[in-house]
Short mmCIF file of N, CA and C in Angstrom, two decimals:
data_model
loop_
_atom_site.label_atom_id
_atom_site.label_comp_id
_atom_site.label_asym_id
_atom_site.label_seq_id
_atom_site.Cartn_x
_atom_site.Cartn_y
_atom_site.Cartn_z
N UNK A 1 -71.93 14.46 41.88
CA UNK A 1 -72.70 13.15 41.73
C UNK A 1 -71.80 11.97 41.96
N UNK A 2 -72.69 11.55 43.21
CA UNK A 2 -72.43 10.13 42.97
C UNK A 2 -73.04 9.28 42.41
N UNK A 3 -71.87 8.09 41.38
CA UNK A 3 -71.95 7.49 40.58
C UNK A 3 -72.16 6.11 41.16
N UNK A 4 -72.21 4.73 39.88
CA UNK A 4 -71.85 3.28 40.59
C UNK A 4 -70.64 3.44 41.31
N UNK A 5 -69.62 3.80 40.39
CA UNK A 5 -67.89 3.55 41.00
C UNK A 5 -68.08 4.06 42.16
N UNK A 6 -68.37 5.16 42.67
CA UNK A 6 -68.43 5.97 43.43
C UNK A 6 -68.82 4.99 44.73
N UNK A 7 -70.05 4.40 44.62
CA UNK A 7 -70.72 3.83 45.84
C UNK A 7 -70.33 2.70 46.00
N UNK A 8 -69.30 2.03 44.68
CA UNK A 8 -68.63 0.46 45.09
C UNK A 8 -67.23 0.69 45.94
N UNK A 9 -66.80 2.35 45.41
CA UNK A 9 -65.68 2.52 46.07
C UNK A 9 -66.00 2.50 47.74
N UNK A 10 -67.54 3.57 48.31
CA UNK A 10 -67.57 3.07 49.17
C UNK A 10 -68.29 2.40 50.02
N UNK A 11 -68.95 1.09 49.01
CA UNK A 11 -69.07 -0.24 49.41
C UNK A 11 -68.07 -1.20 49.98
N UNK A 12 -66.93 -1.07 49.50
CA UNK A 12 -65.93 -1.32 49.69
C UNK A 12 -65.17 -1.06 51.21
N UNK A 13 -64.90 0.35 51.80
CA UNK A 13 -64.12 0.81 51.91
C UNK A 13 -65.33 0.94 53.76
N UNK A 14 -66.44 1.07 53.44
CA UNK A 14 -67.06 0.42 54.72
C UNK A 14 -66.47 -1.06 55.18
N UNK A 15 -66.61 -1.92 54.46
CA UNK A 15 -66.07 -3.13 54.54
C UNK A 15 -64.56 -3.36 55.35
N UNK A 16 -63.72 -2.74 54.66
CA UNK A 16 -62.28 -2.35 54.93
C UNK A 16 -62.16 -0.76 55.04
N UNK A 17 -62.28 -0.50 56.00
CA UNK A 17 -61.66 1.14 56.20
C UNK A 17 -60.00 1.84 56.12
N UNK A 18 -58.95 0.19 56.36
CA UNK A 18 -57.69 0.12 56.15
C UNK A 18 -57.31 -0.08 54.67
N UNK A 19 -58.16 -0.48 53.73
CA UNK A 19 -57.73 -0.76 52.97
C UNK A 19 -56.73 0.55 51.76
N UNK A 20 -55.65 -0.15 51.00
CA UNK A 20 -54.59 0.62 50.75
C UNK A 20 -55.69 1.12 49.55
N UNK A 21 -54.89 2.52 48.67
CA UNK A 21 -56.15 3.18 47.63
C UNK A 21 -55.43 1.86 46.60
N UNK A 22 -54.60 1.47 46.31
CA UNK A 22 -53.95 0.24 45.51
C UNK A 22 -54.80 -0.79 45.64
N UNK A 23 -54.89 -1.51 46.30
CA UNK A 23 -56.53 -2.57 47.25
C UNK A 23 -57.22 -1.97 45.99
N UNK A 24 -58.08 -0.86 46.67
CA UNK A 24 -59.24 -0.41 46.42
C UNK A 24 -59.45 -0.26 44.86
N UNK A 25 -58.70 0.30 44.73
CA UNK A 25 -58.41 0.39 42.80
C UNK A 25 -58.69 -0.93 42.48
N UNK A 26 -57.37 -1.55 42.68
CA UNK A 26 -57.66 -3.19 41.86
C UNK A 26 -59.33 -3.33 41.63
N UNK A 27 -59.93 -3.62 43.53
CA UNK A 27 -60.98 -4.04 43.61
C UNK A 27 -62.50 -3.58 42.77
N UNK A 28 -62.33 -2.06 42.56
CA UNK A 28 -63.12 -1.33 41.75
C UNK A 28 -62.77 -1.77 40.45
N UNK A 29 -61.96 -1.99 39.72
CA UNK A 29 -61.35 -2.00 38.10
C UNK A 29 -61.20 -0.54 37.48
N UNK A 30 -60.24 0.72 38.63
CA UNK A 30 -60.17 1.39 38.09
C UNK A 30 -57.83 1.67 38.40
N UNK A 31 -57.12 2.36 38.01
CA UNK A 31 -56.32 2.32 38.02
C UNK A 31 -55.80 3.13 39.49
N UNK A 32 -54.41 3.37 40.08
CA UNK A 32 -54.19 4.10 41.71
C UNK A 32 -54.82 5.36 41.53
N UNK A 33 -54.24 6.14 40.16
CA UNK A 33 -54.85 7.56 40.10
C UNK A 33 -55.90 7.98 40.32
N UNK A 34 -56.29 7.53 38.95
CA UNK A 34 -58.68 8.08 39.27
C UNK A 34 -59.04 7.54 40.08
N UNK A 35 -58.79 6.59 41.25
CA UNK A 35 -59.44 5.69 42.39
C UNK A 35 -59.32 6.91 43.71
N UNK A 36 -57.64 6.89 43.59
CA UNK A 36 -57.10 8.45 44.37
C UNK A 36 -58.18 9.16 44.62
N UNK A 37 -58.02 9.81 43.04
CA UNK A 37 -58.79 10.68 42.99
C UNK A 37 -60.60 11.48 43.52
N UNK A 38 -60.92 10.04 43.15
CA UNK A 38 -62.56 9.57 43.55
C UNK A 38 -62.27 9.72 44.76
N UNK A 39 -61.41 9.11 45.50
CA UNK A 39 -61.37 8.59 47.09
C UNK A 39 -61.63 10.37 47.96
N UNK A 40 -60.33 11.11 47.46
CA UNK A 40 -60.31 12.93 48.19
C UNK A 40 -61.86 13.42 47.68
N UNK A 41 -62.73 12.92 46.99
CA UNK A 41 -63.89 13.78 46.54
C UNK A 41 -64.41 13.60 46.97
N UNK A 42 -65.19 12.60 47.37
CA UNK A 42 -65.82 11.60 48.51
C UNK A 42 -65.63 12.25 49.57
N UNK A 43 -64.51 12.12 50.46
CA UNK A 43 -63.98 12.70 51.25
C UNK A 43 -64.25 14.17 51.74
N UNK A 44 -63.85 15.23 50.59
CA UNK A 44 -63.78 16.81 50.17
C UNK A 44 -65.34 17.25 50.04
N UNK A 45 -66.41 16.31 50.10
CA UNK A 45 -67.70 16.26 49.87
C UNK A 45 -68.54 16.12 51.04
N UNK A 46 -67.91 15.37 51.73
CA UNK A 46 -68.41 14.56 52.80
C UNK A 46 -69.40 13.80 53.04
N UNK A 47 -68.89 12.83 51.42
CA UNK A 47 -69.92 11.38 51.33
C UNK A 47 -68.71 10.95 52.27
N UNK A 48 -68.01 10.43 52.20
CA UNK A 48 -67.22 9.76 53.31
C UNK A 48 -66.39 11.04 54.83
N UNK A 49 -66.88 10.41 55.90
CA UNK A 49 -66.74 11.61 56.26
C UNK A 49 -65.80 11.48 57.80
N UNK A 50 -65.68 10.14 57.77
CA UNK A 50 -64.10 9.64 58.18
C UNK A 50 -63.68 8.25 58.25
N UNK A 51 -62.34 7.94 58.82
CA UNK A 51 -62.47 6.46 59.51
C UNK A 51 -61.98 6.27 60.53
N UNK A 52 -62.71 4.99 61.22
CA UNK A 52 -62.47 4.43 62.79
C UNK A 52 -62.98 2.83 62.41
N UNK A 53 -61.91 2.66 63.58
CA UNK A 53 -61.86 1.30 63.84
C UNK A 53 -63.13 1.14 64.96
N UNK A 54 -63.13 -0.54 64.19
CA UNK A 54 -63.98 -1.35 65.24
C UNK A 54 -64.20 -2.28 66.71
N UNK A 55 -64.46 -1.36 67.16
CA UNK A 55 -63.71 -2.52 68.92
C UNK A 55 -64.84 -3.03 69.78
N UNK A 56 -64.17 -4.86 69.62
CA UNK A 56 -65.51 -5.06 70.40
C UNK A 56 -65.95 -4.72 71.88
N UNK A 57 -66.80 -4.42 72.32
CA UNK A 57 -67.13 -4.13 73.35
C UNK A 57 -66.63 -5.33 74.43
N UNK A 58 -66.67 -6.31 74.63
CA UNK A 58 -66.53 -7.00 75.43
C UNK A 58 -64.73 -7.58 75.77
N UNK A 59 -64.13 -7.10 74.85
CA UNK A 59 -63.01 -6.98 74.80
C UNK A 59 -61.97 -6.05 75.71
N UNK A 60 -63.12 -4.35 75.84
CA UNK A 60 -62.86 -3.71 76.93
C UNK A 60 -63.20 -3.69 77.90
N UNK A 61 -64.24 -4.89 78.57
CA UNK A 61 -64.57 -4.58 79.60
C UNK A 61 -66.11 -3.64 79.56
N UNK A 62 -66.90 -3.38 78.12
CA UNK A 62 -68.14 -3.07 77.80
C UNK A 62 -68.82 -4.17 77.11
N UNK A 63 -69.33 -5.52 77.75
CA UNK A 63 -70.50 -6.28 77.35
C UNK A 63 -71.54 -6.32 77.53
N UNK A 64 -71.94 -4.89 78.69
CA UNK A 64 -73.55 -5.28 78.74
C UNK A 64 -73.69 -4.17 77.97
N UNK A 65 -74.80 -4.02 77.20
CA UNK A 65 -75.41 -3.33 76.68
C UNK A 65 -77.26 -2.54 76.63
N UNK A 66 -77.57 -1.46 77.04
CA UNK A 66 -79.14 -1.54 76.80
C UNK A 66 -79.52 -0.57 75.88
N UNK A 67 -80.89 -0.57 74.98
CA UNK A 67 -81.38 0.32 74.63
C UNK A 67 -82.28 0.87 75.58
N UNK A 68 -82.40 2.15 75.62
CA UNK A 68 -82.89 3.04 76.99
C UNK A 68 -84.35 4.43 76.18
N UNK A 69 -85.26 4.07 76.05
CA UNK A 69 -86.16 4.96 75.77
C UNK A 69 -86.43 6.25 76.65
N UNK A 70 -86.43 7.50 76.25
CA UNK A 70 -86.40 8.64 77.33
C UNK A 70 -87.68 9.07 76.83
N UNK A 71 -88.60 9.74 77.33
CA UNK A 71 -89.79 10.94 77.26
C UNK A 71 -89.44 11.89 78.19
N UNK A 72 -89.59 13.24 77.68
CA UNK A 72 -89.63 14.44 78.34
C UNK A 72 -90.62 14.76 78.50
N UNK A 73 -90.54 15.98 79.92
CA UNK A 73 -92.32 16.80 80.29
C UNK A 73 -91.75 17.39 79.49
N UNK A 74 -90.70 18.22 79.16
CA UNK A 74 -90.64 19.44 78.16
C UNK A 74 -90.29 19.60 76.85
N UNK A 75 -90.65 19.88 75.54
CA UNK A 75 -89.81 19.76 74.42
C UNK A 75 -89.72 20.70 74.29
N UNK A 76 -89.60 22.42 74.85
CA UNK A 76 -89.08 23.32 74.45
C UNK A 76 -87.81 23.56 74.32
N UNK A 77 -87.37 24.65 73.54
CA UNK A 77 -85.84 24.71 72.33
C UNK A 77 -84.53 24.37 73.69
N UNK A 78 -84.86 25.22 74.77
CA UNK A 78 -83.43 24.93 75.81
C UNK A 78 -83.95 23.76 76.57
N UNK A 79 -84.59 23.24 77.32
CA UNK A 79 -84.60 21.60 77.69
C UNK A 79 -83.88 20.66 76.82
N UNK A 80 -84.53 20.84 74.99
CA UNK A 80 -83.96 19.62 74.41
C UNK A 80 -82.50 20.29 74.51
N UNK A 81 -81.85 21.84 73.86
CA UNK A 81 -80.73 21.42 73.47
C UNK A 81 -79.81 21.31 74.78
N UNK A 82 -80.51 21.16 76.02
CA UNK A 82 -79.54 20.81 77.07
C UNK A 82 -79.34 19.47 77.31
N UNK A 83 -80.62 19.01 77.09
CA UNK A 83 -80.83 17.43 76.93
C UNK A 83 -79.67 17.29 75.62
N UNK A 84 -79.67 17.15 75.10
CA UNK A 84 -78.64 16.39 73.64
C UNK A 84 -77.77 16.83 73.81
N UNK A 85 -76.84 17.93 74.26
CA UNK A 85 -75.49 18.56 74.98
C UNK A 85 -75.29 17.46 75.79
N UNK A 86 -75.86 17.38 77.08
CA UNK A 86 -75.68 16.26 77.89
C UNK A 86 -75.32 14.72 77.45
N UNK A 87 -76.53 14.34 76.73
CA UNK A 87 -76.54 12.78 75.97
C UNK A 87 -74.84 13.08 75.13
N UNK A 88 -74.63 13.66 74.65
CA UNK A 88 -73.79 13.84 73.43
C UNK A 88 -72.27 13.91 73.94
N UNK A 89 -71.93 14.66 74.96
CA UNK A 89 -70.74 14.94 75.74
C UNK A 89 -70.96 13.17 76.77
N UNK A 90 -71.98 12.36 76.95
CA UNK A 90 -71.64 10.97 78.28
C UNK A 90 -71.38 9.77 76.93
N UNK A 91 -70.08 9.74 77.51
CA UNK A 91 -69.67 8.60 76.82
C UNK A 91 -69.80 7.00 76.82
N UNK A 92 -70.26 6.86 77.85
CA UNK A 92 -71.99 5.98 78.27
C UNK A 92 -72.73 5.66 76.98
N UNK A 93 -73.13 6.59 76.48
CA UNK A 93 -74.15 6.86 75.36
C UNK A 93 -73.07 6.83 74.16
N UNK A 94 -73.64 5.92 73.12
CA UNK A 94 -72.59 5.53 72.50
C UNK A 94 -73.84 6.22 70.96
N UNK A 95 -74.97 5.99 71.24
CA UNK A 95 -75.69 6.04 69.98
C UNK A 95 -76.48 6.93 70.33
N UNK A 96 -77.34 7.86 69.88
CA UNK A 96 -78.94 8.53 70.20
C UNK A 96 -79.21 9.06 69.03
N UNK A 97 -80.79 9.10 69.24
CA UNK A 97 -82.03 9.01 68.50
C UNK A 97 -83.31 9.89 68.19
N UNK A 98 -83.17 11.21 68.04
CA UNK A 98 -84.48 11.76 68.44
C UNK A 98 -85.53 10.98 67.60
N UNK A 99 -86.89 10.79 68.42
CA UNK A 99 -87.82 10.13 67.49
C UNK A 99 -88.61 11.03 67.42
N UNK A 100 -89.53 11.12 66.17
CA UNK A 100 -91.15 11.73 66.18
C UNK A 100 -92.06 10.48 66.92
N UNK A 101 -92.93 11.42 67.78
CA UNK A 101 -93.93 10.27 68.99
C UNK A 101 -93.61 10.39 70.17
N UNK A 102 -93.60 8.98 70.66
CA UNK A 102 -93.21 8.99 71.92
C UNK A 102 -92.55 7.27 71.57
N UNK A 103 -91.57 7.11 72.52
CA UNK A 103 -90.71 7.90 73.38
C UNK A 103 -89.66 9.46 72.53
N UNK A 104 -89.33 10.13 73.19
CA UNK A 104 -88.81 11.23 72.11
C UNK A 104 -87.10 10.58 72.07
N UNK A 105 -86.89 10.03 72.78
CA UNK A 105 -85.58 9.12 72.72
C UNK A 105 -85.10 8.14 72.30
N UNK A 106 -84.16 7.57 71.89
CA UNK A 106 -83.44 6.25 71.93
C UNK A 106 -81.88 5.77 72.01
N UNK A 107 -81.53 5.81 73.16
CA UNK A 107 -80.30 5.61 73.57
C UNK A 107 -79.45 4.31 73.38
N UNK A 108 -78.27 4.34 73.28
CA UNK A 108 -78.02 3.16 73.09
C UNK A 108 -76.86 3.16 74.25
N UNK A 109 -76.76 2.61 75.20
CA UNK A 109 -75.79 3.13 76.60
C UNK A 109 -75.17 1.50 76.60
N UNK A 110 -73.85 1.69 76.78
CA UNK A 110 -72.84 0.76 77.14
C UNK A 110 -72.12 0.50 78.36
N UNK A 111 -72.12 -0.66 79.46
CA UNK A 111 -72.00 -0.37 80.66
C UNK A 111 -70.87 -1.75 80.78
N UNK A 112 -70.19 -1.72 82.01
CA UNK A 112 -69.77 -3.36 82.39
C UNK A 112 -70.14 -4.25 82.76
N UNK A 113 -71.42 -3.77 83.52
CA UNK A 113 -72.34 -5.29 83.63
C UNK A 113 -73.81 -4.37 84.39
N UNK A 114 -74.49 -5.37 84.79
CA UNK A 114 -75.61 -4.79 85.44
C UNK A 114 -75.57 -4.10 86.44
N UNK A 115 -74.44 -4.12 87.27
CA UNK A 115 -74.52 -2.89 88.57
C UNK A 115 -73.99 -1.94 87.62
N UNK A 116 -72.96 -2.01 87.54
CA UNK A 116 -72.69 -0.79 86.42
C UNK A 116 -73.30 -0.09 85.97
N UNK A 117 -74.58 -0.45 84.58
CA UNK A 117 -75.79 0.04 84.22
C UNK A 117 -76.65 0.63 85.30
N UNK A 118 -76.87 -0.17 86.37
CA UNK A 118 -77.94 0.43 87.17
C UNK A 118 -77.67 1.57 87.90
N UNK A 119 -76.27 2.05 88.18
CA UNK A 119 -75.40 3.16 89.12
C UNK A 119 -75.90 4.11 87.60
N UNK A 120 -75.09 3.90 86.49
CA UNK A 120 -75.39 4.82 85.35
C UNK A 120 -76.69 5.10 85.24
N UNK A 121 -78.03 3.98 85.51
CA UNK A 121 -79.87 4.41 85.02
C UNK A 121 -79.88 5.60 86.30
N UNK A 122 -79.49 4.91 87.65
CA UNK A 122 -79.96 6.06 88.65
C UNK A 122 -79.19 7.71 88.78
N UNK A 123 -78.07 7.22 88.54
CA UNK A 123 -77.50 8.59 88.52
C UNK A 123 -77.25 9.79 87.14
N UNK A 124 -76.95 8.99 86.34
CA UNK A 124 -77.03 9.80 85.29
C UNK A 124 -78.09 10.18 84.62
N UNK A 125 -78.92 8.87 84.14
CA UNK A 125 -80.04 9.05 82.88
C UNK A 125 -81.17 9.82 83.89
N UNK A 126 -81.43 9.65 84.80
CA UNK A 126 -82.58 9.89 85.42
C UNK A 126 -82.52 11.10 85.70
N UNK A 127 -81.40 12.06 85.76
CA UNK A 127 -81.00 13.23 86.43
C UNK A 127 -81.06 14.20 84.83
N UNK A 128 -80.91 13.59 83.76
CA UNK A 128 -80.75 14.47 82.75
C UNK A 128 -81.92 15.23 82.34
N UNK A 129 -81.62 16.58 81.50
CA UNK A 129 -82.48 18.13 81.75
C UNK A 129 -83.54 17.38 81.31
N UNK A 130 -85.05 18.01 81.74
CA UNK A 130 -86.38 17.45 81.36
C UNK A 130 -87.07 16.11 81.49
N UNK A 131 -86.11 15.04 81.34
CA UNK A 131 -86.82 13.79 81.55
C UNK A 131 -87.58 13.40 82.42
N UNK A 132 -88.78 13.14 81.75
CA UNK A 132 -89.82 12.44 82.67
C UNK A 132 -90.05 10.84 82.71
N UNK A 133 -89.78 10.26 81.89
CA UNK A 133 -89.81 9.24 81.95
C UNK A 133 -88.62 8.34 81.35
N UNK A 134 -87.68 7.41 82.00
CA UNK A 134 -86.68 6.48 81.28
C UNK A 134 -87.28 4.75 81.29
N UNK A 135 -86.74 4.15 80.18
CA UNK A 135 -87.22 2.95 80.27
C UNK A 135 -86.41 2.05 79.51
N UNK A 136 -85.88 0.80 79.56
CA UNK A 136 -84.14 0.15 79.35
C UNK A 136 -85.19 -1.17 78.84
N UNK A 137 -84.18 -1.49 77.67
CA UNK A 137 -84.54 -2.89 77.16
C UNK A 137 -83.11 -3.16 77.21
N UNK A 138 -82.88 -4.65 77.65
CA UNK A 138 -81.46 -5.46 77.57
C UNK A 138 -81.06 -5.84 76.53
N UNK A 139 -80.05 -5.54 76.19
CA UNK A 139 -79.90 -5.92 74.45
C UNK A 139 -79.57 -7.70 75.18
N UNK A 140 -79.80 -9.01 74.29
CA UNK A 140 -79.23 -9.92 74.41
C UNK A 140 -78.46 -10.48 73.10
N UNK A 141 -78.37 -10.02 72.11
CA UNK A 141 -77.71 -10.64 71.35
C UNK A 141 -77.71 -9.21 70.45
N UNK A 142 -76.35 -9.00 69.68
CA UNK A 142 -76.13 -7.80 68.76
C UNK A 142 -75.86 -8.85 67.74
N UNK A 143 -77.11 -8.68 66.47
CA UNK A 143 -77.13 -9.77 65.57
C UNK A 143 -76.49 -9.17 64.60
N UNK A 144 -76.55 -7.56 64.24
CA UNK A 144 -75.79 -6.86 62.99
C UNK A 144 -74.82 -5.50 63.50
N UNK A 145 -74.15 -5.69 64.17
CA UNK A 145 -73.87 -4.25 64.95
C UNK A 145 -72.66 -3.76 63.53
N UNK A 146 -73.22 -2.06 63.76
CA UNK A 146 -72.34 -1.32 62.99
C UNK A 146 -72.08 -1.97 61.40
N UNK A 147 -73.68 -2.02 60.95
CA UNK A 147 -73.41 -2.80 59.37
C UNK A 147 -73.31 -1.67 58.31
N UNK A 148 -72.97 -1.82 57.30
CA UNK A 148 -72.75 -0.36 56.17
C UNK A 148 -73.75 0.24 55.76
N UNK A 149 -74.20 0.81 55.18
CA UNK A 149 -75.44 1.60 54.42
C UNK A 149 -75.08 0.55 53.18
N UNK A 150 -76.52 0.46 53.17
CA UNK A 150 -77.03 -0.25 51.59
C UNK A 150 -76.84 0.48 50.02
N UNK A 151 -75.49 0.93 50.04
CA UNK A 151 -75.14 1.25 48.09
C UNK A 151 -74.95 0.50 47.35
#
């Protein structure tokens, strides 16, 4: 069972996943051994599922972002499975959610620029299995990228 101390540990790690166990223990008011035990338990139960670096898209030449709304012509199991497998395998699609209602999916797509996105749209998005309609909204400004959970 996750208690308030576990939530505080996760809250701190959301802000700095590279924090040492010693620093984490000090910030949450524990000694290192019990803090390390709690951390390992949170990892073992899947409450903490991993650690990663946060990379500035513009610094790696991917400063163009679009939100793409996809409606499928058919939502039978085979079409949905194939669509989702292709979306999951595509590196330019950095986030994907299946929705209730219309549209069926929202995708976050990163590209170098408008020209690269237009080519991706024509060559990859519109040919995904079962696609009936695709529309895009271009992101002007990212106000809250990668915000952690409200623990």
